[in-house]
mmCIF file of C-alpha atoms in Angstrom:
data_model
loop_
_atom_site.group_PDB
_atom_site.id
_atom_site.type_symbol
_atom_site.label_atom_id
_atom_site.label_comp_id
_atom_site.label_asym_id
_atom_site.label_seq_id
_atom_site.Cartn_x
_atom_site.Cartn_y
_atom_site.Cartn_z
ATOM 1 C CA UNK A 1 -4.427 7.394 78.505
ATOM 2 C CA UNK A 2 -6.552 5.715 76.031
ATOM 3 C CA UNK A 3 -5.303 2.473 74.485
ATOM 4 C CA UNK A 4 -5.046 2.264 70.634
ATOM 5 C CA UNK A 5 -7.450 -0.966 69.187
ATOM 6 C CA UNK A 6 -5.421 -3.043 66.925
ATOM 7 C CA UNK A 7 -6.908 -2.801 63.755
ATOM 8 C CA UNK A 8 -9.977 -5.567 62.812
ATOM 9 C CA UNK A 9 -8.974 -8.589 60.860
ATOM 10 C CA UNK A 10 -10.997 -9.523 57.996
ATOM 11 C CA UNK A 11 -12.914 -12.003 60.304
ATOM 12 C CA UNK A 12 -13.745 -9.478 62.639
ATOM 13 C CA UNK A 13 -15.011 -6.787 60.102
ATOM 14 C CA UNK A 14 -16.861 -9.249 58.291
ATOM 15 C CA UNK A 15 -18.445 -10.335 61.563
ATOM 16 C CA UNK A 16 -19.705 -6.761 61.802
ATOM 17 C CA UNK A 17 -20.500 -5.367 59.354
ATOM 18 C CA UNK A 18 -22.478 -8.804 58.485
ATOM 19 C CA UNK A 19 -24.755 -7.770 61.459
ATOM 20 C CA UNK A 20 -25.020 -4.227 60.437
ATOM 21 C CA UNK A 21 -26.565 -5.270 57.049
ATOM 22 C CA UNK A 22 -28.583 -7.778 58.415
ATOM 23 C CA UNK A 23 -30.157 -5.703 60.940
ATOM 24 C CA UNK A 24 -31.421 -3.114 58.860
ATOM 25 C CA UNK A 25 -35.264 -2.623 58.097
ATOM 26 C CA UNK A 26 -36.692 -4.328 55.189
ATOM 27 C CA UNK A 27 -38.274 -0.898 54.190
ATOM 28 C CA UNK A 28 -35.105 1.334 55.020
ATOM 29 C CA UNK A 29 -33.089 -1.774 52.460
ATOM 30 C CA UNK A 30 -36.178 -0.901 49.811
ATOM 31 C CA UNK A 31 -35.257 2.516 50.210
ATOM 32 C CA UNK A 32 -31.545 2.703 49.920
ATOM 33 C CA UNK A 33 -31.528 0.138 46.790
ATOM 34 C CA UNK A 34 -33.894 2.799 44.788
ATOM 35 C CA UNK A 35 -32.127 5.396 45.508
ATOM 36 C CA UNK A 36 -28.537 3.102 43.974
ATOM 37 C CA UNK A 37 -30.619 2.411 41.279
ATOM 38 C CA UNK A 38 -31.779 5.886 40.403
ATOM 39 C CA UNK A 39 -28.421 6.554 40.310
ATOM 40 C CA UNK A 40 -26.638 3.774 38.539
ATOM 41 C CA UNK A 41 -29.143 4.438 35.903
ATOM 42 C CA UNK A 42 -28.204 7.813 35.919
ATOM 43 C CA UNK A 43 -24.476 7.425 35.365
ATOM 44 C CA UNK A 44 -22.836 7.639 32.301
ATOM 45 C CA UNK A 45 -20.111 5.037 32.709
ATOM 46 C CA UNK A 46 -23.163 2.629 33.129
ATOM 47 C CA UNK A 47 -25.681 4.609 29.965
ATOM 48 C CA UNK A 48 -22.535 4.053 27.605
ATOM 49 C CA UNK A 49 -21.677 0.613 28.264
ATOM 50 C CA UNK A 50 -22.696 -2.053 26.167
ATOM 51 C CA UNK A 51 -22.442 -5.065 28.663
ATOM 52 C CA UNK A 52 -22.498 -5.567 32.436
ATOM 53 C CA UNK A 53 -21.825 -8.169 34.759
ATOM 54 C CA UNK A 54 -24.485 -8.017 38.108
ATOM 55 C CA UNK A 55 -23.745 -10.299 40.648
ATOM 56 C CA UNK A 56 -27.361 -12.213 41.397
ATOM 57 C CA UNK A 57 -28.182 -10.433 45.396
ATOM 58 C CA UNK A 58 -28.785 -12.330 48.355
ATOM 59 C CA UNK A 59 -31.917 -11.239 50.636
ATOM 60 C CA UNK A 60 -29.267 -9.080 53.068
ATOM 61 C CA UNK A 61 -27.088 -7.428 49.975
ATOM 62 C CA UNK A 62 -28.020 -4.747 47.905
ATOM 63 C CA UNK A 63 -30.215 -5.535 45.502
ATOM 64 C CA UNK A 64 -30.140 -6.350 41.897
ATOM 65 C CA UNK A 65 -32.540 -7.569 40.372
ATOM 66 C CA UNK A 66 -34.137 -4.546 38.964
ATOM 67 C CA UNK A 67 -30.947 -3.444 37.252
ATOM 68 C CA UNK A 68 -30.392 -6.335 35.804
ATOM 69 C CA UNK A 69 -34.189 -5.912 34.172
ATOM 70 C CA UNK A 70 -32.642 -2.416 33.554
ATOM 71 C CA UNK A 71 -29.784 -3.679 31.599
ATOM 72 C CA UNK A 72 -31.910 -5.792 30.012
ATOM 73 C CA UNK A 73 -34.490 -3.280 28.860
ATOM 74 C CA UNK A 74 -31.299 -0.656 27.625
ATOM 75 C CA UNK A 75 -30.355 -3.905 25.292
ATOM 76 C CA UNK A 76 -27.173 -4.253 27.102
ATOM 77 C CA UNK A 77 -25.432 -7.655 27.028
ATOM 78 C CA UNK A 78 -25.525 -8.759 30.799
ATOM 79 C CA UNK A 79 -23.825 -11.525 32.277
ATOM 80 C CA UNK A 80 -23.951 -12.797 36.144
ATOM 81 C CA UNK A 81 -21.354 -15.285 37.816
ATOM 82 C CA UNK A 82 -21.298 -18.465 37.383
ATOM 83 C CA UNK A 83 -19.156 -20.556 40.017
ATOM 84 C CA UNK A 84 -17.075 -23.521 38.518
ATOM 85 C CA UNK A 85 -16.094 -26.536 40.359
ATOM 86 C CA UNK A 86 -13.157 -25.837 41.714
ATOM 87 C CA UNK A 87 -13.433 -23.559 45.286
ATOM 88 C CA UNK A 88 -12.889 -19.925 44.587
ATOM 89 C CA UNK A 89 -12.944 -20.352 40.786
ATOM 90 C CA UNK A 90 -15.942 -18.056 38.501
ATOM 91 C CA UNK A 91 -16.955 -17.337 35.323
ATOM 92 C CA UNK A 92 -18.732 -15.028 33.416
ATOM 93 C CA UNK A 93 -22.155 -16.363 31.720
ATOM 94 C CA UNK A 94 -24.756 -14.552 29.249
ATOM 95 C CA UNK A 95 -28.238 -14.055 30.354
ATOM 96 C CA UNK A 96 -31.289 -12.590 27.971
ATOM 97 C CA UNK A 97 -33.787 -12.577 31.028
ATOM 98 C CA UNK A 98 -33.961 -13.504 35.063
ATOM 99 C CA UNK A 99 -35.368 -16.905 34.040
ATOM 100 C CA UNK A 100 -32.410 -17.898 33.021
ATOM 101 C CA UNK A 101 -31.492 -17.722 36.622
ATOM 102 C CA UNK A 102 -31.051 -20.794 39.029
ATOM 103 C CA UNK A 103 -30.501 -21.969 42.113
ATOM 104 C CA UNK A 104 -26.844 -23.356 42.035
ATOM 105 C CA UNK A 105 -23.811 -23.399 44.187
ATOM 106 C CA UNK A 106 -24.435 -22.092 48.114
ATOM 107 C CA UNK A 107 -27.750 -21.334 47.154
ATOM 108 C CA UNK A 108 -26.527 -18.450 45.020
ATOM 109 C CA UNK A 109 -29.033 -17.774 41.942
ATOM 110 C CA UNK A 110 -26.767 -18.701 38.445
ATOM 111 C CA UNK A 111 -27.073 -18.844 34.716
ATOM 112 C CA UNK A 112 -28.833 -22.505 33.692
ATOM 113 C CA UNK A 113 -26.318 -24.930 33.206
ATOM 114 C CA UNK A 114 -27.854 -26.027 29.570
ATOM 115 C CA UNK A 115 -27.754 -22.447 28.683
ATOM 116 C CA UNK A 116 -24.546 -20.860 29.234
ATOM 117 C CA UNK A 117 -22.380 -18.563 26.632
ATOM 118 C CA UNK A 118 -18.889 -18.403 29.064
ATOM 119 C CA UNK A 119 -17.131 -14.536 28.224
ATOM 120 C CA UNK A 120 -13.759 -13.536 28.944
ATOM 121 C CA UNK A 121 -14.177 -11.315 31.794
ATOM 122 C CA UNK A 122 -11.449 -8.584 29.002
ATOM 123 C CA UNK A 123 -15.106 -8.408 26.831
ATOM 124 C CA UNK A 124 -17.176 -6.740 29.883
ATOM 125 C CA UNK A 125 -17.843 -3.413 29.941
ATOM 126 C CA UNK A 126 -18.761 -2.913 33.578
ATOM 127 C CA UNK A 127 -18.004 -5.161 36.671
ATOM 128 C CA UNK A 128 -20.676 -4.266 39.409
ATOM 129 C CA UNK A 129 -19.175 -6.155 42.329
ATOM 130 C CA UNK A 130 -20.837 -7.381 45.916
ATOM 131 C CA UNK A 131 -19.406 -6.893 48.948
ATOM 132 C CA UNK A 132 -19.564 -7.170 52.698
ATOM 133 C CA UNK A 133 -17.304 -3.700 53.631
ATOM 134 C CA UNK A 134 -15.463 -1.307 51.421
ATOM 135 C CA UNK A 135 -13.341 1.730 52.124
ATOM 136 C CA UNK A 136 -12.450 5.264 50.919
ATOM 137 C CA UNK A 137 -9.383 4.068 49.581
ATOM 138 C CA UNK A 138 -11.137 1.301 47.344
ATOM 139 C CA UNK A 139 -10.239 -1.669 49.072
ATOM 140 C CA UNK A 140 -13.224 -4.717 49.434
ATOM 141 C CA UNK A 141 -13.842 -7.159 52.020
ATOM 142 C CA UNK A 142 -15.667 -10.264 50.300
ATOM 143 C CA UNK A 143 -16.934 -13.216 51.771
ATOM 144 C CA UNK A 144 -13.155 -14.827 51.735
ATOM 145 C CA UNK A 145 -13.248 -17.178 49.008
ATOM 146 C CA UNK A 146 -11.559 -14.925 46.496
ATOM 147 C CA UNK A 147 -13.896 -15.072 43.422
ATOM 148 C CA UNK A 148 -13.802 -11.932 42.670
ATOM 149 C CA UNK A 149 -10.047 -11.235 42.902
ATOM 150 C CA UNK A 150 -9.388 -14.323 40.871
ATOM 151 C CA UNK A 151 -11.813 -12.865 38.242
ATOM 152 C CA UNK A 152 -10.244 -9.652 37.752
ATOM 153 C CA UNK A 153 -7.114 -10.727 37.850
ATOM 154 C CA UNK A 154 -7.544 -12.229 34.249
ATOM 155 C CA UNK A 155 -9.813 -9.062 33.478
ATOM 156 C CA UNK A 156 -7.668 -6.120 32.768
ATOM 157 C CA UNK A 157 -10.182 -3.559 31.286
ATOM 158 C CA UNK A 158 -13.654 -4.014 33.276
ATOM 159 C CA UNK A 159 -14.919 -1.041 35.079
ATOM 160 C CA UNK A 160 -15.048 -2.160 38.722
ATOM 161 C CA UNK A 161 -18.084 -0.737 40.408
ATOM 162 C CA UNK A 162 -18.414 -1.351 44.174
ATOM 163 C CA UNK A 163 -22.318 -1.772 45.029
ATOM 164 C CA UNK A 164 -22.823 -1.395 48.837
ATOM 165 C CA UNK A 165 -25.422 0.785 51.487
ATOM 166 C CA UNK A 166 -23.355 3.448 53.551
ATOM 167 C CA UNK A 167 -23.358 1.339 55.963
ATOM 168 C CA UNK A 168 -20.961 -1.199 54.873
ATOM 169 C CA UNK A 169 -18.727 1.760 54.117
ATOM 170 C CA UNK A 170 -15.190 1.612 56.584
ATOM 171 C CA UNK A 171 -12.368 3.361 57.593
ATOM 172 C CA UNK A 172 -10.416 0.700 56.737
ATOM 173 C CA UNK A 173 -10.875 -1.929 54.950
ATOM 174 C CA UNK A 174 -8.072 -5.333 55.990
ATOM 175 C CA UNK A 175 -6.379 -6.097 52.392
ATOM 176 C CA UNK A 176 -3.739 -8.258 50.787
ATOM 177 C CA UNK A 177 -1.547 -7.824 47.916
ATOM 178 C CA UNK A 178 -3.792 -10.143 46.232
ATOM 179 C CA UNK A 179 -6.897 -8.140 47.018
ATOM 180 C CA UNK A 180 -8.367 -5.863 43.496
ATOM 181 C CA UNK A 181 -9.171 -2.616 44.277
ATOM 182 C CA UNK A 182 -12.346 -0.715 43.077
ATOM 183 C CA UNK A 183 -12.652 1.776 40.637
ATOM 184 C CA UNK A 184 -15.637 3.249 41.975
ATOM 185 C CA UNK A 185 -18.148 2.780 44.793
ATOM 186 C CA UNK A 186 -21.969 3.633 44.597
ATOM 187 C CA UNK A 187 -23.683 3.628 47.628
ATOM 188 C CA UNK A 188 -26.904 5.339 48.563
ATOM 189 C CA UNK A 189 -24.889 8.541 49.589
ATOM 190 C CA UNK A 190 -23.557 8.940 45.976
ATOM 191 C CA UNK A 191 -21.145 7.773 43.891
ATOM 192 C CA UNK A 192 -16.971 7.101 45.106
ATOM 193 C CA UNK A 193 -14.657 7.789 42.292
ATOM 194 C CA UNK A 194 -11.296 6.208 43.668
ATOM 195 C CA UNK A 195 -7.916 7.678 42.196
#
């Protein structure tokens, strides 16, 4: 009789799906992120709004740097993260182009630090939110600091868009009580409405 595996801690999943997205081909990356943007661009959540938040992608995430010249071009407000002093702490910061991104904390690209108009996260349309594994029932996996579940939690009426490849997609994603829960997910495959 087969034994039942426990179910992954957060460690564990992050572990692999971390080397799932990391091992995929640069060209098979190119092609999943134009086929997200073709359909962000195409949804109507994201046509109507007037401002988004992108998180600023790392080499191995999905990408976002075109949408954010997207955004841009629309005449949408858009804001990336800007990470505050204190561990696990973030805010919300204007930016008019992708020069007015940085290097900054971890490496992570941010909003110049003599240029920053802080929002309350309540005045943002859309949330489009990283992450290393989500599930069907709209649970994330982060990189365990908690930004982004100490964001929302002061931002009651953002749209929380999940941007991920299939592959990052679980059964089951490890969660807290703590842990915000997406609204949607967009992936490659299509778009996740969550109940």
């Amino acid at each position: 009789m087969e034994r039942a595996m426990p179910p992954k801690t957060k460690q564990e999943l992050r572990c692999e799906i971390l080397k799932i997205r990391r091992a995929a081909a640069p060209a098979q990356r190119e092609n999943w992120n134009r086929r997200i943007a073709e359909l962000l661009e195409g949804w109507s959540i994201y046509q109507q709004c007037q401002s988004v938040m992108f998180y600023v992608a790392m080499p191995d995430e999905t990408a976002t740097a075109g949408l954010i010249e997207d955004a841009l071009h629309r005449g949408k407000q858009v804001y990336a993260p800007l990470l505050g002093n204190k561990y696990g702490e973030m805010s919300a910061a204007a930016i008019k182009s992708p020069q007015d991104l940085v290097s900054g904390k971890y490496g992570l690209m941010m909003p110049k630090p003599d240029s920053q108009v802080l929002v309350d996260g309540d005045s943002i349309d859309l949330v489009v939110v990283p992450g290393v594994a989500f599930d069907r029932a709209g649970n994330r996996l982060g990189m365990g600091a908690g930004y982004y579940d100490r964001f929302f939690s002061r931002t009651r009426h953002s749209v929380r868009l999940g941007l991920a490849w299939e592959c990052q997609v679980v059964a089951e994603a490890p969660c807290e009580p703590h842990d915000i829960r997406m609204q949607y997910l967009l992936t490659e495959a299509g778009l996740i409405i969550y109940g």
